């Protein structure tokens, strides 16, 4: 693959000959039409056509996964072959534009009648786009510096209840949570800036409360203030966060979209915590939509610093394998520069998943968020935070949790309460 | 439904008791947690909790549509019931914010383990949001005024090839197409502003070419210039369009996102033509994602004037029923004010689908785009445009196409070439 072309990889399902189906994809991604049209000369084809680079046949199924596919003109209409297809596209077609790259690799393709399944697995980001876009401003190292945590995950929690707290109530809760020794506290995605809790008021109250605390590690407690909104609204909310001494903003990525996230990044002076709510609609049908590998690249290039990846043995429908793949993808460089983001584990987490998470990740460059796993600890939130740190210590030292718990009271109690080890809470 | 609450309607599929599953949705949309947490008092619940308003049981299936659903604690683990569920949410939870409404109705819900299927069918837009957002600036009437077309669909075409033409080449093609008598010409979604065709250069060349033409109806030929890009880039491209005398901008909605579209609308002086490429990923699995009814409301409130709905007997996988439902939804008012957008029919269209489209729609307030149906006409593009107008005349007068063709040469030739009547081209 030269720097003149970039590629995208798909899993397809089709009753048509694979090469014919793959060529239809390439056509739709460049010439974009079904019939020969005047002016589409050989020169255009050569300079601008997408190209099928490889086709790897996978399994076959007897029923189409998605409706609406056309039967093949020849061959068995009841046999649907799955395959991995890599298509390359000239960089000049999209230029240095992330939204237009998205249109090229994830536009009308999903509706082609050749396919009873089509999923974008991965996409290569051309150097031209990498250079033109900001990428993460703080990333893993910048986030670590703010919270003063070096050699373990950033341990965090979520403000609950999700909705209904006035700014002063939120601040009280944050104060209690900070007291427990967490490094990071985030708003719920359901609370951004409603009339009963404007961002400006909430961040002032919360930061005033946090001024009285210092994290156990000597850094600041990071508060991800949910500023999700319209573009100018997000920029002014960001400014209110900075003015109040805040150190992180959170955005619901799918609710605002790619271009708004990039606009926020250009303006941002603090890390951007990316919440992926709505991701299920894009991913939960295995033969449709996006793999997280592809999806997270777009938002990292646009400039987020953290992104949610769910957690091992989570409360949602995602498999552990998918969670681990996602977290690894977020840590994998896109270009030569350090453009990794920090994967954020959450949902049903306590120390019980720390060993498996560490084993799968091979490092501690993540956020590890627990709600009930912290405030639900029988000895209170401080013990809740402590037991999670102990769980990661055990994981890093290769000591089974049960064994480590013998000399660590908070972990022992948590295993008794949340366990056994190997379960979600 | 009072103005204090708004509702969202879903189709779910679950092996769990319907009321239990629906309550889980309501919980995830407001309290947003799985365990009782301190501070979530009765007062909060009353003011902020989402509420199940109705459950209508549909059919049952023996296999889960989507993977990852948890088996029920009681009942048959191999029986999955589908149902339509309406949930209401307090307006105060989201405030006057479209992105936060989206998070509330289409956030983490899709990943809940209760469900092997969950699709947002419709969403009510609270008055507070309707009032705070601009909505369509031109809509149906404003678009008609520009092109000078009153009592038939706006007939349009697409510039092909999709990629590769330099601005001067595009202008030449536009000049030829304008000569044919079309009311509307649009860029392909695959060409926005790549290095070989910057928006500024292209729109200048195209508008210079169009200055030499006037539409057959005495209005301007509308050119939807694809300005898809980052936020500031779109604003400056919009200005270049206006400066060159342009009269429409086109945006790939899913590539830029909701907040960027709203930002563009605030700035826009010309109609916004919304292209929905990528829609298949959000909709093609019937038990996941979005119905178009819900989706198009969000972008209309954000301010688009036109939106694509595919076409009857299209080249893609969408059923005619879905196309018709979509087009009707786009024409249906959201609030009391006139906030309808213009549905854009395209894909495989010629006069052959005009009678069915008119019968389904009951009016002519649409754009009717044809690529091959215009330039592929045996007597050339002018005859191509003419035959489509004739097809709609026949439809409006209730005369069968074959009969109307007896006295209308262009239609007769088209039926011979593209037909028989009742097929796509």
XYZ file of N, CA, C and O in Angstrom, chain A residues 127-248:
488
model
N -1.824 9.221 5.633
C -0.929 10.203 6.265
C -1.461 11.622 6.122
O -1.361 12.429 7.050
N -2.015 11.922 4.963
C -2.540 13.279 4.716
C -3.574 13.678 5.768
O -3.638 14.835 6.180
N -4.392 12.722 6.155
C -5.421 13.011 7.168
C -4.788 13.060 8.554
O -5.090 13.953 9.350
N -3.906 12.117 8.840
C -3.206 12.137 10.135
C -2.528 13.490 10.334
O -2.610 14.092 11.418
N -1.890 13.980 9.285
C -1.170 15.262 9.402
C -2.118 16.452 9.550
O -1.795 17.428 10.227
N -3.261 16.370 8.920
C -4.178 17.511 8.930
C -5.029 17.581 10.203
O -5.609 18.626 10.500
N -5.098 16.479 10.935
C -5.970 16.433 12.119
C -5.149 16.449 13.399
O -4.019 15.980 13.415
N -5.769 16.967 14.461
C -4.995 17.166 15.686
C -4.644 15.887 16.433
O -3.576 15.789 17.037
N -5.520 14.895 16.432
C -5.287 13.715 17.268
C -5.420 14.067 18.741
O -5.719 15.210 19.092
N -5.171 13.071 19.615
C -5.316 13.306 21.057
C -4.313 14.373 21.543
O -3.148 14.333 21.177
N -4.798 15.286 22.355
C -3.921 16.349 22.868
C -3.177 15.899 24.115
O -2.034 16.279 24.343
N -3.814 15.091 24.926
C -3.222 14.647 26.194
C -2.896 13.154 26.163
O -1.829 12.749 26.592
N -3.833 12.373 25.649
C -3.609 10.927 25.543
C -3.309 10.295 26.890
O -3.725 10.792 27.948
N -2.579 9.203 26.845
C -2.298 8.443 28.064
C -1.359 9.218 28.993
O -1.649 9.406 30.178
N -0.263 9.721 28.453
C 0.734 10.385 29.309
C 0.200 11.679 29.900
O 0.403 11.974 31.089
N -0.455 12.456 29.069
C -0.989 13.735 29.544
C -2.030 13.553 30.641
O -2.088 14.332 31.598
N -2.820 12.512 30.491
C -3.829 12.225 31.507
C -3.167 11.783 32.805
O -3.526 12.238 33.898
N -2.164 10.921 32.674
C -1.417 10.469 33.861
C -0.804 11.650 34.612
O -0.804 11.697 35.844
N -0.243 12.595 33.856
C 0.394 13.744 34.513
C -0.603 14.543 35.343
O -0.289 14.976 36.450
N -1.793 14.736 34.791
C -2.783 15.539 35.520
C -3.176 14.857 36.826
O -3.236 15.485 37.878
N -3.438 13.570 36.764
C -3.901 12.881 37.974
C -2.752 12.378 38.848
O -2.977 11.928 39.978
N -1.527 12.454 38.340
C -0.380 12.043 39.149
C -0.313 10.548 39.402
O 0.175 10.097 40.438
N -0.792 9.776 38.450
C -0.766 8.318 38.596
C 0.154 7.742 37.529
O -0.053 7.985 36.344
N 1.159 6.992 37.957
C 2.160 6.537 36.998
C 2.073 5.066 36.634
O 2.115 4.701 35.481
N 1.994 4.238 37.636
C 2.255 2.821 37.382
C 1.085 1.894 37.701
O 1.268 0.748 38.074
N -0.078 2.413 37.521
C -1.294 1.587 37.656
C -2.402 2.268 36.852
O -2.225 3.408 36.404
N -3.544 1.606 36.678
C -4.652 2.277 35.977
C -5.143 3.497 36.748
O -4.989 3.582 37.966
N -5.704 4.432 36.028
C -6.402 5.551 36.648
C -7.737 5.005 37.152
O -8.534 4.490 36.358
N -7.945 5.072 38.466
C -9.149 4.492 39.058
C -10.233 5.564 39.188
O -9.978 6.640 39.735
N -11.384 5.251 38.651
C -12.413 6.275 38.646
C -13.800 5.763 38.962
O -14.020 4.556 39.113
N -14.708 6.713 39.051
C -16.092 6.345 39.326
C -17.044 7.301 38.624
O -16.608 8.281 38.004
N -18.311 6.988 38.699
C -19.349 7.715 37.965
C -20.313 8.330 38.973
O -20.680 7.683 39.949
N -20.706 9.562 38.707
C -21.665 10.214 39.590
C -23.047 9.617 39.362
O -23.581 9.651 38.257
N -23.613 9.039 40.422
C -24.969 8.489 40.364
C -25.741 9.093 41.516
O -25.166 9.304 42.563
N -27.029 9.364 41.407
C -27.889 9.058 40.267
C -27.522 9.844 39.015
O -26.919 10.910 39.080
N -27.924 9.280 37.891
C -27.558 9.844 36.591
C -28.211 11.188 36.361
O -27.619 12.071 35.751
N -29.460 11.286 36.781
C -30.205 12.515 36.500
C -30.823 13.040 37.786
O -31.038 12.299 38.732
N -31.031 14.331 37.817
C -31.834 14.905 38.889
C -31.089 15.692 39.943
O -31.688 16.470 40.667
N -29.757 15.505 40.057
C -29.034 16.233 41.093
C -28.786 17.679 40.682
O -28.354 17.952 39.564
N -29.039 18.586 41.596
C -28.681 19.985 41.382
C -27.167 20.115 41.553
O -26.521 19.241 42.130
N -26.592 21.212 41.039
C -25.131 21.373 41.117
C -24.563 21.185 42.527
O -23.550 20.511 42.697
N -25.232 21.749 43.532
C -24.706 21.624 44.894
C -24.738 20.178 45.365
O -23.811 19.708 46.040
N -25.793 19.454 44.964
C -25.879 18.037 45.340
C -24.794 17.221 44.635
O -24.191 16.324 45.225
N -24.570 17.556 43.380
C -23.500 16.882 42.643
C -22.160 17.133 43.322
O -21.351 16.215 43.501
N -21.942 18.386 43.702
C -20.678 18.744 44.341
C -20.489 17.995 45.659
O -19.387 17.544 45.979
N -21.566 17.852 46.412
C -21.477 17.100 47.667
C -21.064 15.659 47.409
O -20.220 15.097 48.103
N -21.685 15.081 46.390
C -21.393 13.699 46.055
C -19.935 13.565 45.580
O -19.213 12.642 45.965
N -19.519 14.521 44.746
C -18.147 14.501 44.247
C -17.163 14.621 45.415
O -16.132 13.949 45.446
N -17.505 15.450 46.353
C -16.640 15.624 47.516
C -16.483 14.292 48.261
O -15.368 13.890 48.610
N -17.590 13.594 48.456
C -17.535 12.286 49.107
C -16.701 11.293 48.307
O -15.913 10.524 48.857
N -16.908 11.319 46.992
C -16.187 10.375 46.134
C -14.693 10.692 46.138
O -13.849 9.788 46.184
N -14.361 11.983 46.106
C -12.951 12.384 46.115
C -12.287 11.953 47.419
O -11.133 11.518 47.441
N -13.041 12.054 48.473
C -12.571 11.623 49.800
C -12.126 10.159 49.779
O -11.237 9.747 50.518
N -12.775 9.382 48.917
C -12.487 7.952 48.858
C -11.157 7.645 48.198
O -10.682 6.519 48.234
N -10.554 8.655 47.559
C -9.255 8.428 46.940
C -9.275 8.096 45.464
O -8.243 7.696 44.909
N -10.414 8.279 44.808
C -10.427 8.035 43.356
C -9.594 9.085 42.623
O -9.423 10.209 43.094
N -9.103 8.688 41.447
C -8.316 9.603 40.614
C -9.213 10.383 39.662
O -8.827 11.438 39.151
N -10.380 9.828 39.380
C -11.191 10.314 38.263
C -12.670 10.150 38.593
O -13.080 9.120 39.133
N -13.440 11.183 38.269
C -14.891 11.136 38.490
C -15.571 11.681 37.240
O -15.171 12.730 36.732
N -16.563 10.964 36.760
C -17.235 11.451 35.550
C -18.729 11.642 35.753
O -19.366 10.926 36.530
N -19.275 12.586 35.000
C -20.720 12.724 34.912
C -21.290 11.512 34.203
O -20.605 10.845 33.430
N -22.560 11.263 34.429
C -23.253 10.257 33.641
C -23.534 10.840 32.264
O -23.651 12.052 32.098
N -23.658 9.971 31.270
C -23.934 10.479 29.917
C -25.328 11.084 29.816
O -25.612 11.845 28.886
N -26.205 10.735 30.740
C -27.577 11.256 30.682
C -27.695 12.666 31.248
O -28.724 13.299 31.129
N -26.646 13.145 31.887
C -26.691 14.508 32.425
C -25.617 15.365 31.765
O -24.420 15.165 31.993
N -26.051 16.307 30.934
C -25.083 17.230 30.321
C -25.334 18.624 30.895
O -24.719 18.998 31.885
N -26.272 19.330 30.304
C -26.532 20.681 30.813
C -28.002 21.021 30.850
O -28.421 22.036 30.278
N -28.819 20.207 31.531
C -30.257 20.501 31.589
C -30.510 21.734 32.457
O -29.610 22.178 33.173
N -31.729 22.284 32.413
C -32.041 23.507 33.166
C -31.752 23.381 34.664
O -31.358 24.360 35.291
N -31.913 22.194 35.214
C -31.709 22.052 36.663
C -30.241 21.882 37.035
O -29.886 21.896 38.209
N -29.372 21.726 36.027
C -27.938 21.617 36.311
C -27.107 22.135 35.139
O -26.438 21.371 34.443
N -27.117 23.459 34.926
C -26.300 24.025 33.845
C -24.822 23.694 34.071
O -24.363 23.659 35.213
N -24.127 23.445 32.987
C -22.709 23.073 33.093
C -21.941 24.107 33.907
O -21.128 23.764 34.772
N -22.205 25.390 33.630
C -21.454 26.463 34.275
C -21.582 26.379 35.804
O -20.592 26.512 36.529
N -22.811 26.172 36.278
C -23.038 26.093 37.718
C -22.446 24.813 38.293
O -21.835 24.813 39.364
N -22.653 23.717 37.560
C -22.208 22.430 38.093
C -20.694 22.382 38.216
O -20.151 21.960 39.237
N -20.001 22.832 37.168
C -18.536 22.713 37.210
C -17.955 23.646 38.275
O -16.962 23.303 38.929
N -18.577 24.789 38.465
C -18.098 25.673 39.538
C -18.251 25.025 40.905
O -17.338 25.045 41.731
N -19.418 24.448 41.136
C -19.675 23.802 42.425
C -18.743 22.609 42.629
O -18.163 22.425 43.703
N -18.591 21.829 41.572
C -17.763 20.623 41.688
C -16.292 20.985 41.893
O -15.610 20.409 42.753
N -15.805 21.952 41.142
C -14.383 22.293 41.269
C -14.091 22.945 42.619
O -13.025 22.748 43.183
N -15.065 23.688 43.125
C -14.891 24.248 44.470
C -14.773 23.114 45.489
O -13.926 23.150 46.395
N -15.592 22.090 45.301
C -15.529 20.946 46.208
C -14.198 20.208 46.062
O -13.597 19.769 47.048
N -13.720 20.111 44.825
C -12.475 19.363 44.589
C -11.247 20.127 45.045
O -10.204 19.527 45.309
N -11.374 21.459 45.120
C -10.243 22.256 45.605
C -9.814 21.833 47.003
O -8.669 22.007 47.395
N -10.776 21.301 47.747
C -10.465 20.885 49.112
C -9.774 19.522 49.145
O -9.372 19.049 50.199
N -9.650 18.907 47.995
C -9.066 17.563 47.958
C -7.826 17.545 47.083
O -7.673 18.344 46.176
N -7.021 16.585 47.336
C -5.938 16.284 46.421
C -5.997 14.770 46.264
O -6.345 14.076 47.202
N -5.710 14.289 45.100
C -5.812 12.838 44.959
C -4.764 12.170 45.845
O -3.774 12.779 46.236
N -5.020 10.934 46.163
C -4.106 10.160 47.018
C -2.699 10.159 46.426
O -1.705 10.039 47.131
N -2.618 10.319 45.113
C -1.321 10.258 44.432
C -0.656 11.620 44.319
O 0.402 11.734 43.708
N -1.277 12.624 44.852
C -0.649 13.937 44.798
C -1.044 14.763 43.592
O -0.745 15.953 43.543
N -1.706 14.148 42.612
C -2.176 14.919 41.460
C -3.557 15.493 41.721
O -4.033 15.477 42.856
N -4.152 16.002 40.686
C -5.528 16.480 40.813
C -6.497 15.319 40.620
O -6.198 14.366 39.912
N -7.652 15.418 41.248
C -8.740 14.521 40.873
C -9.299 15.048 39.558
O -9.560 16.243 39.418
N -9.405 14.164 38.569
C -9.929 14.604 37.278
C -11.453 14.461 37.269
O -11.987 13.418 37.643
N -12.121 15.537 36.854
C -13.591 15.521 36.753
C -13.987 15.717 35.300
O -13.762 16.772 34.721
N -14.552 14.665 34.707
C -14.997 14.745 33.316
C -16.412 15.304 33.296
O -17.378 14.595 33.580
N -16.501 16.589 32.981
C -17.775 17.293 32.973
C -18.448 17.094 31.616
O -17.869 17.420 30.574
N -19.652 16.563 31.629
C -20.371 16.259 30.386
C -20.870 17.554 29.741
O -21.815 18.171 30.221
N -20.227 17.937 28.648
C -20.588 19.187 27.970
C -21.307 18.940 26.644
O -21.497 19.865 25.850
N -21.723 17.700 26.402
C -22.407 17.342 25.148
C -23.470 18.376 24.767
O -24.316 18.724 25.584
N -23.413 18.834 23.530
C -24.391 19.832 23.091
C -24.123 20.263 21.662
O -23.418 19.590 20.913
N -24.695 21.393 21.295
C -24.430 21.957 19.980
C -23.005 22.517 19.963
O -22.377 22.669 21.009
N -22.510 22.828 18.786
C -21.092 23.163 18.662
C -20.690 24.365 19.539
O -19.826 24.245 20.410
N -21.339 25.500 19.341
C -20.945 26.682 20.105
C -21.205 26.516 21.594
O -20.453 27.014 22.433
N -22.268 25.804 21.881
C -22.604 25.484 23.262
C -21.473 24.675 23.918
O -21.063 24.966 25.051
N -20.947 23.696 23.187
C -19.850 22.892 23.743
C -18.604 23.742 23.953
O -17.897 23.596 24.948
N -18.332 24.633 23.012
C -17.140 25.470 23.151
C -17.278 26.380 24.367
O -16.331 26.538 25.145
N -18.469 26.956 24.555
C -18.608 27.865 25.695
C -18.656 27.082 27.007
O -18.149 27.535 28.030
N -19.244 25.893 26.964
C -19.212 25.047 28.170
C -17.778 24.630 28.504
O -17.398 24.551 29.677
N -17.027 24.319 27.467
C -15.608 24.006 27.693
C -14.917 25.155 28.402
O -14.156 24.971 29.364
N -15.186 26.378 27.942
C -14.545 27.544 28.551
C -14.959 27.706 30.009
O -14.138 28.092 30.853
N -16.218 27.392 30.278
C -16.678 27.473 31.669
C -15.949 26.443 32.530
O -15.606 26.713 33.688
N -15.704 25.287 31.966
C -14.965 24.247 32.693
C -13.549 24.731 33.003
O -13.072 24.656 34.137
N -12.894 25.278 31.987
C -11.519 25.752 32.180
C -11.481 26.897 33.191
O -10.626 26.940 34.081
N -12.441 27.801 33.066
C -12.483 28.960 33.962
C -12.672 28.545 35.417
O -12.136 29.167 36.330
N -13.441 27.479 35.610
C -13.682 26.996 36.975
C -12.529 26.129 37.482
O -12.599 25.579 38.574
N -11.483 26.005 36.674
C -10.355 25.175 37.091
C -10.542 23.712 36.760
O -9.816 22.860 37.283
N -11.515 23.418 35.914
C -11.775 22.028 35.545
C -10.656 21.448 34.695
O -9.828 22.178 34.135
N -10.612 20.130 34.618
C -9.495 19.481 33.937
C -9.892 18.383 32.956
O -9.035 17.620 32.506
N -11.166 18.327 32.570
C -11.586 17.328 31.582
C -13.008 17.655 31.124
O -13.821 18.140 31.907
